[in-house]
mmCIF file of C-alpha atoms in Angstrom:
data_model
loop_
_atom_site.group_PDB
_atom_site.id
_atom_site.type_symbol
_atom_site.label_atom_id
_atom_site.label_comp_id
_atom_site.label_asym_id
_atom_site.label_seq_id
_atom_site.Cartn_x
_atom_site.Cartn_y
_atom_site.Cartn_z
ATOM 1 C CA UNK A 6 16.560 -3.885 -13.168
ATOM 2 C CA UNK A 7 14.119 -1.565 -15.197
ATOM 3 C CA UNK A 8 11.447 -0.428 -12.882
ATOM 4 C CA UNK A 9 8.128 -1.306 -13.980
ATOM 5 C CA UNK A 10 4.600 0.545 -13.845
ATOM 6 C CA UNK A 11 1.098 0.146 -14.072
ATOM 7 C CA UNK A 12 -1.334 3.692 -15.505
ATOM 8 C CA UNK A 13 -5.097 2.743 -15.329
ATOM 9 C CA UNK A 14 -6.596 5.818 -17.598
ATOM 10 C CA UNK A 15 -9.867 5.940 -19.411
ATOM 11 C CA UNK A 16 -9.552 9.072 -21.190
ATOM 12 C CA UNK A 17 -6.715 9.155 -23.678
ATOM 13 C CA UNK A 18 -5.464 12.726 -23.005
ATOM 14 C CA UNK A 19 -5.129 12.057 -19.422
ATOM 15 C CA UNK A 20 -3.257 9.202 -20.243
ATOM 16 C CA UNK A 21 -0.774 10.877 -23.081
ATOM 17 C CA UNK A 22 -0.461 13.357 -19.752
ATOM 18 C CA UNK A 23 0.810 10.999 -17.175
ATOM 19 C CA UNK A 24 3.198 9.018 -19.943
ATOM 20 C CA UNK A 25 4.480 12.156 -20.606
ATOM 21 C CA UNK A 26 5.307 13.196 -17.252
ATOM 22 C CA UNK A 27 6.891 9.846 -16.598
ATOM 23 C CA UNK A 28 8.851 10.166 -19.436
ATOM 24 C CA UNK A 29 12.027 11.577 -17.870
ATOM 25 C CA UNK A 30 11.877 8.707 -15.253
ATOM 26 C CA UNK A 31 13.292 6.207 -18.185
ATOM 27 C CA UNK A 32 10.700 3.718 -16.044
ATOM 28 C CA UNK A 33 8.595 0.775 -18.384
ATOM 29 C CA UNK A 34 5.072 1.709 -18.466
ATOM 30 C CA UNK A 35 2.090 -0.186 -18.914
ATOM 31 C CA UNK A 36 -1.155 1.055 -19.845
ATOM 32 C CA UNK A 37 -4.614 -0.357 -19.345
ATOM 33 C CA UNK A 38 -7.849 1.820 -20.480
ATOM 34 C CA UNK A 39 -9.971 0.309 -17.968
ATOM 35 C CA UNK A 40 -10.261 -1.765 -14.227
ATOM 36 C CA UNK A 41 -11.490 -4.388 -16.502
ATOM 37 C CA UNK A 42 -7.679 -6.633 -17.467
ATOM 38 C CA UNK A 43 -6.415 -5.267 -13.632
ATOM 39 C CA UNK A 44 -6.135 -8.542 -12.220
ATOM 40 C CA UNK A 45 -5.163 -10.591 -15.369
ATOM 41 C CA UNK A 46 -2.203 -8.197 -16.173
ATOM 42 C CA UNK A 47 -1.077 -8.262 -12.543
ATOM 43 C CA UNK A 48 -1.184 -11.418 -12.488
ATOM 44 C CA UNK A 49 1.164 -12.355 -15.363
ATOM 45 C CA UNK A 50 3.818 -8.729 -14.823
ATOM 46 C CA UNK A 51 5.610 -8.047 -12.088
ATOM 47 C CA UNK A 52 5.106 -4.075 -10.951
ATOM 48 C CA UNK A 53 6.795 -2.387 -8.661
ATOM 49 C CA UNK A 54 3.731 0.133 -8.594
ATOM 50 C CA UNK A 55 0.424 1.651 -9.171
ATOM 51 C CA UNK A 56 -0.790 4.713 -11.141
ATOM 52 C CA UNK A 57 -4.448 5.034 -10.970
ATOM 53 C CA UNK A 58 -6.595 7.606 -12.812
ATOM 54 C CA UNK A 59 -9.300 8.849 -10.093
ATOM 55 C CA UNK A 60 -12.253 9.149 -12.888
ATOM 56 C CA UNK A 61 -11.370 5.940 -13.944
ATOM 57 C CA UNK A 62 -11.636 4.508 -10.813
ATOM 58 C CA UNK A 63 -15.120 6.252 -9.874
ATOM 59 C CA UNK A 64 -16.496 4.854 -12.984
ATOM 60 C CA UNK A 65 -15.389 1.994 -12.382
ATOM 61 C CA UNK A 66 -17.921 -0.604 -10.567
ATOM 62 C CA UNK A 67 -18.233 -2.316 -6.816
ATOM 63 C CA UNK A 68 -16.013 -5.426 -8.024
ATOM 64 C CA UNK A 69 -13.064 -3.226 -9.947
ATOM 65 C CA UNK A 70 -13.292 -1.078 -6.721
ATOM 66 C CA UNK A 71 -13.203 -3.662 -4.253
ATOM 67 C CA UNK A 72 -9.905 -5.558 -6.437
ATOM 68 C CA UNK A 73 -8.621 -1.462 -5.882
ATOM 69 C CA UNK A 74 -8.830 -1.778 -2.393
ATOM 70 C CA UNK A 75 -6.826 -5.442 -2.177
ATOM 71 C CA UNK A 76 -4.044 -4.190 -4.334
ATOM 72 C CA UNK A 77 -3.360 -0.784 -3.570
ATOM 73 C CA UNK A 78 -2.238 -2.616 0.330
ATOM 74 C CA UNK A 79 0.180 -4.918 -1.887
ATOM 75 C CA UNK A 80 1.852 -2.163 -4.491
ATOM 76 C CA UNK A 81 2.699 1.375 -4.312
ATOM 77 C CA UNK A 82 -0.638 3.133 -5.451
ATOM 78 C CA UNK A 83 -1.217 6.540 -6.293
ATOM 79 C CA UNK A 84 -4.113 7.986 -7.306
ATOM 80 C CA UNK A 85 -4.426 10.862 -10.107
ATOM 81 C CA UNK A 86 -6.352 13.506 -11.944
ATOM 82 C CA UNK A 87 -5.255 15.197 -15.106
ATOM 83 C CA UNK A 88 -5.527 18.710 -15.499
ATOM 84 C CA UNK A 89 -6.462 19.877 -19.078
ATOM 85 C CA UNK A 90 -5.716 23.561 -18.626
ATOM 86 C CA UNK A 91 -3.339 23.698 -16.796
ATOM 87 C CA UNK A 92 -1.205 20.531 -18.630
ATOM 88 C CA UNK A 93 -0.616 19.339 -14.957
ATOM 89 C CA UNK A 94 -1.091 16.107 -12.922
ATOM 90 C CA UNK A 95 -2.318 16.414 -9.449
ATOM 91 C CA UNK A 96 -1.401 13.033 -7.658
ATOM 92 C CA UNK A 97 -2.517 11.772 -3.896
ATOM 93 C CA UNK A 98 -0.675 9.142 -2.284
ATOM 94 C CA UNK A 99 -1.921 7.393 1.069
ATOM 95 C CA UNK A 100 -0.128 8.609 4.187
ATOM 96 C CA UNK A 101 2.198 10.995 2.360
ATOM 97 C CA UNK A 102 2.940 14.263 0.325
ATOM 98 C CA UNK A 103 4.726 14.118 -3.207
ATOM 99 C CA UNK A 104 6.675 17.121 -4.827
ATOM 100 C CA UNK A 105 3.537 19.339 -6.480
ATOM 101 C CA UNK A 106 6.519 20.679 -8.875
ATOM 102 C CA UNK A 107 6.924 16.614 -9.918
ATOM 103 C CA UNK A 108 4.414 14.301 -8.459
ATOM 104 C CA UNK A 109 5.047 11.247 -10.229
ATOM 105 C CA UNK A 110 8.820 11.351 -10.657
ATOM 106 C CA UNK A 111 8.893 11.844 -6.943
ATOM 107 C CA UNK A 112 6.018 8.814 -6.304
ATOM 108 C CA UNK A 113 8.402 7.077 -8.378
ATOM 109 C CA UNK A 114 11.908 7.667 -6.911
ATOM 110 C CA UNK A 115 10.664 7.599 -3.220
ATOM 111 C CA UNK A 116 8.056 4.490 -3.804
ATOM 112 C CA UNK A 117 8.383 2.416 -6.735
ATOM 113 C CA UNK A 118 11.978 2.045 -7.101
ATOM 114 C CA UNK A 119 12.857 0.943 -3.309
ATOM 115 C CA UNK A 120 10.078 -1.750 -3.902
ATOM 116 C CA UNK A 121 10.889 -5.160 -5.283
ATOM 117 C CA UNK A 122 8.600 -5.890 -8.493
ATOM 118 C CA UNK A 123 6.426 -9.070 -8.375
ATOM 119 C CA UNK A 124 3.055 -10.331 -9.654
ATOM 120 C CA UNK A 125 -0.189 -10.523 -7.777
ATOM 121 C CA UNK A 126 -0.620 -14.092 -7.266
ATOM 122 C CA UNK A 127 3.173 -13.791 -5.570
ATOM 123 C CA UNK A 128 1.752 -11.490 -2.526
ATOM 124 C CA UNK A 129 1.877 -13.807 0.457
ATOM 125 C CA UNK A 130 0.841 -13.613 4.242
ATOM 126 C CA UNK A 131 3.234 -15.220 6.873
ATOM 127 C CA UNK A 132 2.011 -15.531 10.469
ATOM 128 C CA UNK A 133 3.920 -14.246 12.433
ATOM 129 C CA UNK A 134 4.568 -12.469 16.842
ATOM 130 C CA UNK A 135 5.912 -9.601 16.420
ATOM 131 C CA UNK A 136 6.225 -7.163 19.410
ATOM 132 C CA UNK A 137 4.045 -4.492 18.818
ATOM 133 C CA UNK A 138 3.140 -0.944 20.370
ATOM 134 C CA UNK A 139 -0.190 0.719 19.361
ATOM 135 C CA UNK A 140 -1.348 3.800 19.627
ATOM 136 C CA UNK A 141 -4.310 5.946 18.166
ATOM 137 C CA UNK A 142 -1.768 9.045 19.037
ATOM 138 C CA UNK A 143 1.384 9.520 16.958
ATOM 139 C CA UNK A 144 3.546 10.274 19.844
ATOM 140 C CA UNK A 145 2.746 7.347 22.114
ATOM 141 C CA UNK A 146 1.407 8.280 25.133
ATOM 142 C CA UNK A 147 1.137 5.789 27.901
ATOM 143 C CA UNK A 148 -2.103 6.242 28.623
ATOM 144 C CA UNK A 149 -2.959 5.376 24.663
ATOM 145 C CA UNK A 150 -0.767 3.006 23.725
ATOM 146 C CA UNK A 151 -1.234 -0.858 23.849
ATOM 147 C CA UNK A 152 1.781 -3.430 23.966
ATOM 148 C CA UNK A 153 0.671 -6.667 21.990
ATOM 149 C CA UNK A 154 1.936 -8.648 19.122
ATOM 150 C CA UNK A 155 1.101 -9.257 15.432
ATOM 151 C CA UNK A 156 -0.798 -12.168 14.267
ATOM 152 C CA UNK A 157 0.558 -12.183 10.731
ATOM 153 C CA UNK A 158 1.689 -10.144 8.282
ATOM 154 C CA UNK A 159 2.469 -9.340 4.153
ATOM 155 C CA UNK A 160 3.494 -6.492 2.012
ATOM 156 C CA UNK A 161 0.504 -4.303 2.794
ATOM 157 C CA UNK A 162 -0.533 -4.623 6.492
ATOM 158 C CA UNK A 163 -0.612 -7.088 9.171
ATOM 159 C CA UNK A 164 -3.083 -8.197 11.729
ATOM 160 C CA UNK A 165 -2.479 -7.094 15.225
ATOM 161 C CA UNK A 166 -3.995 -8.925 18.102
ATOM 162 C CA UNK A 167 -6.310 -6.486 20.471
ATOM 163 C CA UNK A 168 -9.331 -6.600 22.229
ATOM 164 C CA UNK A 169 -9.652 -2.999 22.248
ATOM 165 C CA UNK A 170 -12.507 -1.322 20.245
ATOM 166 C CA UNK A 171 -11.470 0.200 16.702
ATOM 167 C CA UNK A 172 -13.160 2.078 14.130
ATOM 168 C CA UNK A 173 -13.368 0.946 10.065
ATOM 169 C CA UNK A 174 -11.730 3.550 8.480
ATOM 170 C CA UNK A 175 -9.925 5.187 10.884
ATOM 171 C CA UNK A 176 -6.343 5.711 11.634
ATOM 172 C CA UNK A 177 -3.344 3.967 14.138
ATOM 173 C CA UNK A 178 0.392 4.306 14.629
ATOM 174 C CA UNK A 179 2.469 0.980 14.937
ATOM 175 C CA UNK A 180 6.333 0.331 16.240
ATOM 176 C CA UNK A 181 7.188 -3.266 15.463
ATOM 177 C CA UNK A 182 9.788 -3.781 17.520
ATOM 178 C CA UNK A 183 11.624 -6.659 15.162
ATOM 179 C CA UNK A 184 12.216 -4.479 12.748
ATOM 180 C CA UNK A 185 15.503 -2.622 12.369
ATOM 181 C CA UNK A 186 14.171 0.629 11.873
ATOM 182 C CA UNK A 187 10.557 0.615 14.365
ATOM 183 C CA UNK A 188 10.135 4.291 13.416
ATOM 184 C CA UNK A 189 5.874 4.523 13.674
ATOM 185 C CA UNK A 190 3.859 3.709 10.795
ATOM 186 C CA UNK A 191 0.992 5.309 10.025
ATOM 187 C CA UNK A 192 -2.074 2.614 9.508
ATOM 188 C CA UNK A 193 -5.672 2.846 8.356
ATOM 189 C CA UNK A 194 -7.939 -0.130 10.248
ATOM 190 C CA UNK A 195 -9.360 -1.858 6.938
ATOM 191 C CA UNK A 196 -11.492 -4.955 9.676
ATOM 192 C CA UNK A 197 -12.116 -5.222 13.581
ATOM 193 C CA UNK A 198 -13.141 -8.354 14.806
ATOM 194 C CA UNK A 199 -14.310 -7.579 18.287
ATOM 195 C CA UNK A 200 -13.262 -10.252 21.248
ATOM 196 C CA UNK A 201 -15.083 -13.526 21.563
ATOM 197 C CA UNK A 202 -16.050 -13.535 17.689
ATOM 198 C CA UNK A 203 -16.047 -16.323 15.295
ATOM 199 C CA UNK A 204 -13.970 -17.977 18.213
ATOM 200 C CA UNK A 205 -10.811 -16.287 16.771
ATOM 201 C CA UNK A 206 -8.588 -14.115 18.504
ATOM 202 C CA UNK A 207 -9.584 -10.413 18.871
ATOM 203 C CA UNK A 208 -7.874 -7.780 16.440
ATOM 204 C CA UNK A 209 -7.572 -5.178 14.043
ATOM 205 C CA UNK A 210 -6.092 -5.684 9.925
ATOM 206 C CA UNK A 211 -4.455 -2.953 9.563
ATOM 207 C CA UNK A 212 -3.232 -1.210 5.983
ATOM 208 C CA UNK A 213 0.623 0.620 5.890
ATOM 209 C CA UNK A 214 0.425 4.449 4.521
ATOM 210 C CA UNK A 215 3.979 5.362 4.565
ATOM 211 C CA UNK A 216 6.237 2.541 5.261
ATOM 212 C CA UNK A 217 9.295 3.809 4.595
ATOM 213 C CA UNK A 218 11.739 2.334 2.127
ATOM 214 C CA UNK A 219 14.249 0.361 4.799
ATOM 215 C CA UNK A 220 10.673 -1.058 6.485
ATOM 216 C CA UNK A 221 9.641 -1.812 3.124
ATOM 217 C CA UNK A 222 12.422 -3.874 2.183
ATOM 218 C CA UNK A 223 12.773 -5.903 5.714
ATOM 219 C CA UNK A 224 9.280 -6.802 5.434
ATOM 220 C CA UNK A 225 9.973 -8.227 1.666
ATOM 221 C CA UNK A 226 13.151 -9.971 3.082
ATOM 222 C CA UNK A 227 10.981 -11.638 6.007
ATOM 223 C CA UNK A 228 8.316 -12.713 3.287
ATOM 224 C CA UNK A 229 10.998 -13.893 0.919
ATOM 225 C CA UNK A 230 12.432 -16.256 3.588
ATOM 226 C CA UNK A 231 14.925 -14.574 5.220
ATOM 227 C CA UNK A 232 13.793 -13.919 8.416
ATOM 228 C CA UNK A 233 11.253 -15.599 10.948
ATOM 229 C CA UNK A 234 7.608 -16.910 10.706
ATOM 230 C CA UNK A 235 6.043 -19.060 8.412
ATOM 231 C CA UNK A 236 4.444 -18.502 5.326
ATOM 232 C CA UNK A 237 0.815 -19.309 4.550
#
């Protein structure tokens, strides 16, 4: 199956810049000049991923932002400025490096392809317990680490259950245990809700930045049915 992108460009020699560095991918690419169709053309494509032009995007206003910040936790995102002079394309992904030599073909060989396309209105959250270890430490240590479960989870994040205090904005490490390879993910705490609130249980949403592409495709294979939990 072809895989299938999305480039969000204003400026039309930016985008001539990134279609022509895709070219050797032999990928389908969409193009939008604007935030504005985002949702619409989401909604009626499946994607397997996100190229975003960073002008574009800081243009852009609060709503297009804020849509941003939902999708880029269900698709592959990367983020991208063109470089005039030097005929170059410098490209940012969350919780990783790319190839500076080949930023996109490598955003697209190590993210896009691995990851099953689908449209927007198909992302879905299934509650589910996962074990979980948490740590604001990459290596673990006892003394920072927190055994608890998940509450639920999709293709972008999941909501772990803790009454410990966490920061907007800043950054975890997860092991889900159910999963058959619990190397640690990277995570970036997008809510808190602080113990006793809203009579809900305590907890942190939580945003993957480098699942990688074996976690990626277990979590679509639970969320397609084929594992445990139900689906809201």
């Amino acid at each position: 199956m072809t895989t299938r992108v999305l480039l969000v460009a204003a400026d039309r020699q930016a985008r001539e810049g990134y279609l022509q560095a895709v070219a050797e991918s032999e990928i389908a690419c969409e193009t939008l000049e604007s935030l504005e169709g985002l949702r619409r053309t989401l909604e009626k494509t499946a994607f397997n991923g996100l190229l975003l032009d960073l002008p574009t995007l800081v243009r852009s206003d609060a709503a297009a932002k804020k849509l941003v910040s939902k999708v880029q936790d269900i698709y592959p995102t990367v983020r991208l400025r063109w470089l005039p002079e030097r005929q170059q394309v410098r490209a940012i992904v969350a919780g990783g490096q790319l190839d500076p030599g080949a930023p996109l073909t490598d955003f697209i060989d190590r993210y896009c392809r691995p990851w099953r396309a689908r449209p927007l209105r198909q992302a879905q959250r299934m509650t589910t317990y996962f074990s979980v270890l948490l740590s604001n430490r990459p290596d673990f240590p006892p003394e920072a680490t927190e055994k608890t479960n998940t509450l639920d989870l999709s293709e972008g994040g999941c909501f772990i259950i803790s009454s410990s205090p966490w920061e907007v904005g800043s950054r975890a490490w997860v092991r889900i245990m159910e999963l058959d390879d619990d190397t640690p993910m990277e995570v970036e705490v997008r809510m808190h809700r602080p113990w006793g609130a809203g009579k809900k249980l305590p907890g942190l949403g939580v945003a993957f930045l480098n699942l990688l592409p074996g976690q990626r495709m277990r979590v679509e294979a639970l969320l397609g049915g084929k594992g445990l939990g139900q689906r809201k």
